[in-house]
PDB file of C-alpha atoms in Angstrom:
ATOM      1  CA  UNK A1308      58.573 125.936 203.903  1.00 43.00           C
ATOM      2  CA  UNK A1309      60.417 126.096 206.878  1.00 44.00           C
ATOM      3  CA  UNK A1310      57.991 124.073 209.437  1.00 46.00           C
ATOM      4  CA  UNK A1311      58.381 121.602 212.061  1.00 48.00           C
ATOM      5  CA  UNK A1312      55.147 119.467 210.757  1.00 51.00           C
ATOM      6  CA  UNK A1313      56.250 116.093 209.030  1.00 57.00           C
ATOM      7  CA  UNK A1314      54.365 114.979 205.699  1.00 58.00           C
ATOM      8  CA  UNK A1315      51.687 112.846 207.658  1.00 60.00           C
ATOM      9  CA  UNK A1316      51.011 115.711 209.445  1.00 88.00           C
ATOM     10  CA  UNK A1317      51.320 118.225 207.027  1.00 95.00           C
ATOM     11  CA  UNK A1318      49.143 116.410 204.326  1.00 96.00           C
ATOM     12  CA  UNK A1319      46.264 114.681 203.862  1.00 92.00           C
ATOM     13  CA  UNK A1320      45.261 111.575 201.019  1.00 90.00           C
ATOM     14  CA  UNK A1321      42.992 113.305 198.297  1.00 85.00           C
ATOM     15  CA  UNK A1322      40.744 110.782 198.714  1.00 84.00           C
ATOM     16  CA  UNK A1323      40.172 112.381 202.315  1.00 88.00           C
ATOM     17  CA  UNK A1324      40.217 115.949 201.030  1.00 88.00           C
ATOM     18  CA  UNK A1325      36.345 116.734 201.414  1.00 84.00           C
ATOM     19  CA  UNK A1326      37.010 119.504 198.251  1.00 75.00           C
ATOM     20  CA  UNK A1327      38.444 116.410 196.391  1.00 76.00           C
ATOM     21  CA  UNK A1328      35.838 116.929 193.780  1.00 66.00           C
ATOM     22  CA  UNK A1329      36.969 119.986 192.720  1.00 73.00           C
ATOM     23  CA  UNK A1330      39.966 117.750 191.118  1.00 71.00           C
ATOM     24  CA  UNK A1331      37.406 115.332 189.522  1.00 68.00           C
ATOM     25  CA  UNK A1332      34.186 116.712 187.744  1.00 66.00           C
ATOM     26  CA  UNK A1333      33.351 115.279 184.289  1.00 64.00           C
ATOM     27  CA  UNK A1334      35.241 117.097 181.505  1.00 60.00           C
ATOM     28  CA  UNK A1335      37.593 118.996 183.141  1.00 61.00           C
ATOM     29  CA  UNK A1336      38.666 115.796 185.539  1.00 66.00           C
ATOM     30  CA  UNK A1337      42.837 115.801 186.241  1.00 76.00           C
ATOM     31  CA  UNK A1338      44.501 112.717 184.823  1.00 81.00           C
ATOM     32  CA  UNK A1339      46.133 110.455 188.132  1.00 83.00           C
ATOM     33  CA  UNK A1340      49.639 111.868 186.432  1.00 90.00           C
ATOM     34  CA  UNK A1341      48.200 115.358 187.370  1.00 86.00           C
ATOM     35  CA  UNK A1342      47.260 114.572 190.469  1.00 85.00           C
ATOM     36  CA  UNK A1343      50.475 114.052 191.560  1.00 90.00           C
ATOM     37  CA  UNK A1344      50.792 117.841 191.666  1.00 92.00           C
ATOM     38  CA  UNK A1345      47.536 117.967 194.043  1.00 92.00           C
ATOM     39  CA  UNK A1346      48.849 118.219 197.325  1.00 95.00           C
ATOM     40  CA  UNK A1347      46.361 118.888 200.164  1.00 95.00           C
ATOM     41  CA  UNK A1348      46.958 120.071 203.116  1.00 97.00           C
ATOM     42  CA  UNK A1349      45.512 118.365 206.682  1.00 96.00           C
ATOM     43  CA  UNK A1350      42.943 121.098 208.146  1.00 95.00           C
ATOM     44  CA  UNK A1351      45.557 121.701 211.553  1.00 96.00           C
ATOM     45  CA  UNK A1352      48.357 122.866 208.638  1.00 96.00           C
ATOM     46  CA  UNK A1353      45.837 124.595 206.459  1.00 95.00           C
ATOM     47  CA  UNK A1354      44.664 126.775 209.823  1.00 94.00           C
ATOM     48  CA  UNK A1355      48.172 127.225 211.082  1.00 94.00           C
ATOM     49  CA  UNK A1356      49.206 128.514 207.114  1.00 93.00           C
ATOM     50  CA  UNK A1357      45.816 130.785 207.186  1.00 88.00           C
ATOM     51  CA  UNK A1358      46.659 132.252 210.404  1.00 88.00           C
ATOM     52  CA  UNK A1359      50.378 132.705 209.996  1.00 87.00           C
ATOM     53  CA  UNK A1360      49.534 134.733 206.332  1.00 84.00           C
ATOM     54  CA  UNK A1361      45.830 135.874 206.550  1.00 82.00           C
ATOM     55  CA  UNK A1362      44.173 135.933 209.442  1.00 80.00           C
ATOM     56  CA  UNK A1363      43.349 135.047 212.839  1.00 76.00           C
ATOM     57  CA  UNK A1364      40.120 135.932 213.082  1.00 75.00           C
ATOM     58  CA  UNK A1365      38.336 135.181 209.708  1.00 68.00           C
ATOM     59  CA  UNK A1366      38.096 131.778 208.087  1.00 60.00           C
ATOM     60  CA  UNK A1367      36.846 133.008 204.436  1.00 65.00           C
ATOM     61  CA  UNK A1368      39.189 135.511 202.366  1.00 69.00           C
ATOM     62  CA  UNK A1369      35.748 137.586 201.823  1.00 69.00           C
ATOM     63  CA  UNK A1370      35.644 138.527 205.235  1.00 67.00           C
ATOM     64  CA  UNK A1371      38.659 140.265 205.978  1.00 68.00           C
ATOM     65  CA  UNK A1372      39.191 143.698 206.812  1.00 63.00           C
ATOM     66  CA  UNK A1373      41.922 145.974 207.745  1.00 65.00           C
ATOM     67  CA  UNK A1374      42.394 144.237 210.925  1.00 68.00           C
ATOM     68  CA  UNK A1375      43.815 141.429 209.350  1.00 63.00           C
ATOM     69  CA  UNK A1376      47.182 140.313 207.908  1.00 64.00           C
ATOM     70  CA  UNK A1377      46.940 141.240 204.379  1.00 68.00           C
ATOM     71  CA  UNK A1378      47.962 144.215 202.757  1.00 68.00           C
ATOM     72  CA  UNK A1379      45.992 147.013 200.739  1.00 76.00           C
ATOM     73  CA  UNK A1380      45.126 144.697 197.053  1.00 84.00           C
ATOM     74  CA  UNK A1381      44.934 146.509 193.852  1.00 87.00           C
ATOM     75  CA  UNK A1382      42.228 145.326 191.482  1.00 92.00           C
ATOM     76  CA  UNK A1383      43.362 144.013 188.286  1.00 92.00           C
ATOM     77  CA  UNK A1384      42.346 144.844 184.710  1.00 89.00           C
ATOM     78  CA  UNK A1385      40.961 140.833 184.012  1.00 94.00           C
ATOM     79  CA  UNK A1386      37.536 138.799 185.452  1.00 94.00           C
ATOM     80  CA  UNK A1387      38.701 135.852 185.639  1.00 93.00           C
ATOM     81  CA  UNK A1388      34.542 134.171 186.186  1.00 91.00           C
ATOM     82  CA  UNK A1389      34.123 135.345 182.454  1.00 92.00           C
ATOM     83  CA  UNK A1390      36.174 132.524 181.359  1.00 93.00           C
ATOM     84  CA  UNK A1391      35.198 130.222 183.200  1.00 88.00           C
ATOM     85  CA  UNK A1392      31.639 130.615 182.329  1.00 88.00           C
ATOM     86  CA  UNK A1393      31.975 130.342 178.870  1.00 92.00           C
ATOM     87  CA  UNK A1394      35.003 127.258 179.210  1.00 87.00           C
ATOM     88  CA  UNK A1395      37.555 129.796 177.261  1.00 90.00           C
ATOM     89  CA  UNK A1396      40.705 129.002 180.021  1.00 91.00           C
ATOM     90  CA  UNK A1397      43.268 129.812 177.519  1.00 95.00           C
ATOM     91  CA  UNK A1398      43.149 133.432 177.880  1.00 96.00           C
ATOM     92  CA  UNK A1399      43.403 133.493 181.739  1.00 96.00           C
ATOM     93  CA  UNK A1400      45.907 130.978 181.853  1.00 96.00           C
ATOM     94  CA  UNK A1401      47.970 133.301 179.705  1.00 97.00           C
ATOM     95  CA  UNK A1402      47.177 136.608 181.330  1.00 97.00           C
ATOM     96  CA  UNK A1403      48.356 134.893 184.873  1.00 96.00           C
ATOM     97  CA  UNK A1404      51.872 133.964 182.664  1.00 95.00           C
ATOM     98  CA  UNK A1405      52.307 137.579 181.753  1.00 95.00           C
ATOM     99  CA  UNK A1406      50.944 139.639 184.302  1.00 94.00           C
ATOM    100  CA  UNK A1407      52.167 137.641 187.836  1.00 93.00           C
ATOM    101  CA  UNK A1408      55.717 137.420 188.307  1.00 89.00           C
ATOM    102  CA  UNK A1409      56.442 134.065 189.977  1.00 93.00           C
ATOM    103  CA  UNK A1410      58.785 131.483 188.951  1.00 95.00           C
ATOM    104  CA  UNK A1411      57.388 128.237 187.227  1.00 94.00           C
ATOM    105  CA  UNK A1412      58.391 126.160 189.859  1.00 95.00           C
ATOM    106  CA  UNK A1413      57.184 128.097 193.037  1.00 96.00           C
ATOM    107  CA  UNK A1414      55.219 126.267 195.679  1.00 95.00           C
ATOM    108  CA  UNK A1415      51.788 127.833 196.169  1.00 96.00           C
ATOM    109  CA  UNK A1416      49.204 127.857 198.475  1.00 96.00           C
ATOM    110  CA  UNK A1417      45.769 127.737 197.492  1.00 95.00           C
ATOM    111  CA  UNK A1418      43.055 128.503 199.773  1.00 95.00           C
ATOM    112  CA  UNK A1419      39.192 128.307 199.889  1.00 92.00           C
ATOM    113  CA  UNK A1420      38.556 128.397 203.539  1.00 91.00           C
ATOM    114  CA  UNK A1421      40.638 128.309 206.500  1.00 91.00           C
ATOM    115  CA  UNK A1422      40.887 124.510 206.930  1.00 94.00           C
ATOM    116  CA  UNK A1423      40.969 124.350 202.854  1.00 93.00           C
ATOM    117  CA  UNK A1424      44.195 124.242 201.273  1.00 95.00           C
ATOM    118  CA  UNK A1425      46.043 122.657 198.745  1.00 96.00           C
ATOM    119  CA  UNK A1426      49.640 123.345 197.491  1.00 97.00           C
ATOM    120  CA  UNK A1427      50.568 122.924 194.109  1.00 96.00           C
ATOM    121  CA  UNK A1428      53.035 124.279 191.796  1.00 96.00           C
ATOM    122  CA  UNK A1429      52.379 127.800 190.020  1.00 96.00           C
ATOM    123  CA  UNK A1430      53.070 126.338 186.249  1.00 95.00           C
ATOM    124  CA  UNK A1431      50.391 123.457 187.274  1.00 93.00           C
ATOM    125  CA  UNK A1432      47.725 126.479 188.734  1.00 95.00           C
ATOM    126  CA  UNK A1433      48.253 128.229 185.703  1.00 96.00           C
ATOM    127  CA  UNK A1434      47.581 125.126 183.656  1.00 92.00           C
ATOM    128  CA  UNK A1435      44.524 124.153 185.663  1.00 90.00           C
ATOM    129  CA  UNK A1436      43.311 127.186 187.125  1.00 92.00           C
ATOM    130  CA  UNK A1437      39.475 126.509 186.277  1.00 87.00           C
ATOM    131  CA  UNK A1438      39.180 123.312 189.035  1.00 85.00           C
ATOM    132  CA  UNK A1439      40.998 125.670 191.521  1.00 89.00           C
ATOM    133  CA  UNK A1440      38.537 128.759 191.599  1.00 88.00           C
ATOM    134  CA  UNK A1441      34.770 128.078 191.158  1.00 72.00           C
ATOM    135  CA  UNK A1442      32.004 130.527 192.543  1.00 69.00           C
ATOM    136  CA  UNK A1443      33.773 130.944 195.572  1.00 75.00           C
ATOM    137  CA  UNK A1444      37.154 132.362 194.209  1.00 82.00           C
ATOM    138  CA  UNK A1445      39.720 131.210 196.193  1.00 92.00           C
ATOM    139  CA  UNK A1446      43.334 133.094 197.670  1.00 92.00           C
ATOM    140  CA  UNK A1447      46.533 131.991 196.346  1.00 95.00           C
ATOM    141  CA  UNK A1448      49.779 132.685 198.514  1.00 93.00           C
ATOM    142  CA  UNK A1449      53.318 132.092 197.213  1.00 92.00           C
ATOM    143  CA  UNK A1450      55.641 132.006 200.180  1.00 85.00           C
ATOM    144  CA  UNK A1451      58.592 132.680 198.559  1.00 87.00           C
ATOM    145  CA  UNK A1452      57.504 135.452 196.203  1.00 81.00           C
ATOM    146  CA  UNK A1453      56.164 138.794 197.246  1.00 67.00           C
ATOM    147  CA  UNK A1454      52.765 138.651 195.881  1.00 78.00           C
ATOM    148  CA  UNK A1455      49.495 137.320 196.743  1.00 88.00           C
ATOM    149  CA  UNK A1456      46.297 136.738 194.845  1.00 94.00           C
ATOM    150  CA  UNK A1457      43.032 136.848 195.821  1.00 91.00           C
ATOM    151  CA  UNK A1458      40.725 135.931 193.085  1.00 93.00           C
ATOM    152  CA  UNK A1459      37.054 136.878 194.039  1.00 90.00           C
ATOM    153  CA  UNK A1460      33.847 135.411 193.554  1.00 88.00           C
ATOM    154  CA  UNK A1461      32.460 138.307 191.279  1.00 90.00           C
ATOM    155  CA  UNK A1462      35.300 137.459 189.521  1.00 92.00           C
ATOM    156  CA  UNK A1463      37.781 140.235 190.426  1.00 92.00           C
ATOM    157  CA  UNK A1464      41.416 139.376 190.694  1.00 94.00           C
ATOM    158  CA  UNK A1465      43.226 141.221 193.373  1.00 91.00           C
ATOM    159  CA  UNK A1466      46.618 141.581 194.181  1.00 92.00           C
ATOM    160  CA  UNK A1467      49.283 142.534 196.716  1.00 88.00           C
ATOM    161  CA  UNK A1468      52.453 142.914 198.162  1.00 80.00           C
ATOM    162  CA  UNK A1469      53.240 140.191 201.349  1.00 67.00           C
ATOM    163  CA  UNK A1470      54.801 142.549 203.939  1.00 60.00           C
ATOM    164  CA  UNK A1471      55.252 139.694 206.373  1.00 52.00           C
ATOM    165  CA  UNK A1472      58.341 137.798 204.408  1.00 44.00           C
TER     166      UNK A1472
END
């Protein structure tokens, strides 16, 4: 990604991770193999990725305004919070495939809160999507890709162009 940081500083254990839970409730709980793709980040790397793509001022996504790094988002035609309430994740999982044009393989940020970050892979998002986004929603950023998605906590999906590649 183009940083100075080295993996200890870049990273933190999931064990330490104080969202680590999202990764381990009863039923939908990641096998250790899946884990593997659970990567995150230590809160100084999460705030510098936040500020360098988001904002500076803001540490939710719900806050922002026109002041701050992201561009205009265009609502998309899917609620995402449907599915999840009634446990169907099949359907999102393949409207994400068809409607988001990233590569399998892309690194992606995932974002709750400022100092809240994980990066994972987009197949693995796609795969586990539903212990990613709870009430909350969450922003996703691919750095290499042109798009971002915010996914809100009504449910909406938003999504936009990153003018700052």
């Amino acid at each position: 990604m183009g940083n100075n940081l080295d993996r200890d500083s870049k990273y933190v254990n999931i064990e330490n991770f104080d969202l680590s839970w999202y990764f381990n409730i009863e039923g939908i709980k990641m096998s250790d193999e899946e884990m593997k793709y659970i990567n995150p980040l230590a809160k100084a790397y999460s705030s510098k990725m936040w500020e360098k793509y988001i904002s500076h001022r803001h540490h939710h996504f719900e806050q922002l305004d026109s002041e701050d790094k992201l561009p205009p988002l265009a609502k998309m035609d899917y609620n995402w919070l449907d599915d999840l309430g009634n446990g169907i994740y099949e359907d999102f999982s393949n409207y994400l495939l068809k409607s988001i044009n990233y590569n399998q393989q892309d690194t992606v940020l995932a974002f709750w809160l400022k100092d809240y970050a994980v990066e994972t892979e987009w197949r693995f998002f796609i795969k586990h999507w539903s212990e990613f986004l709870f009430d909350q929603g969450a922003i996703l950023i691919n750095i290499s890709s042109e798009q971002i998605l915010m996914f809100c906590s009504n449910g909406t999906l938003l999504k936009g162009i990153n003018s700052l590649n």
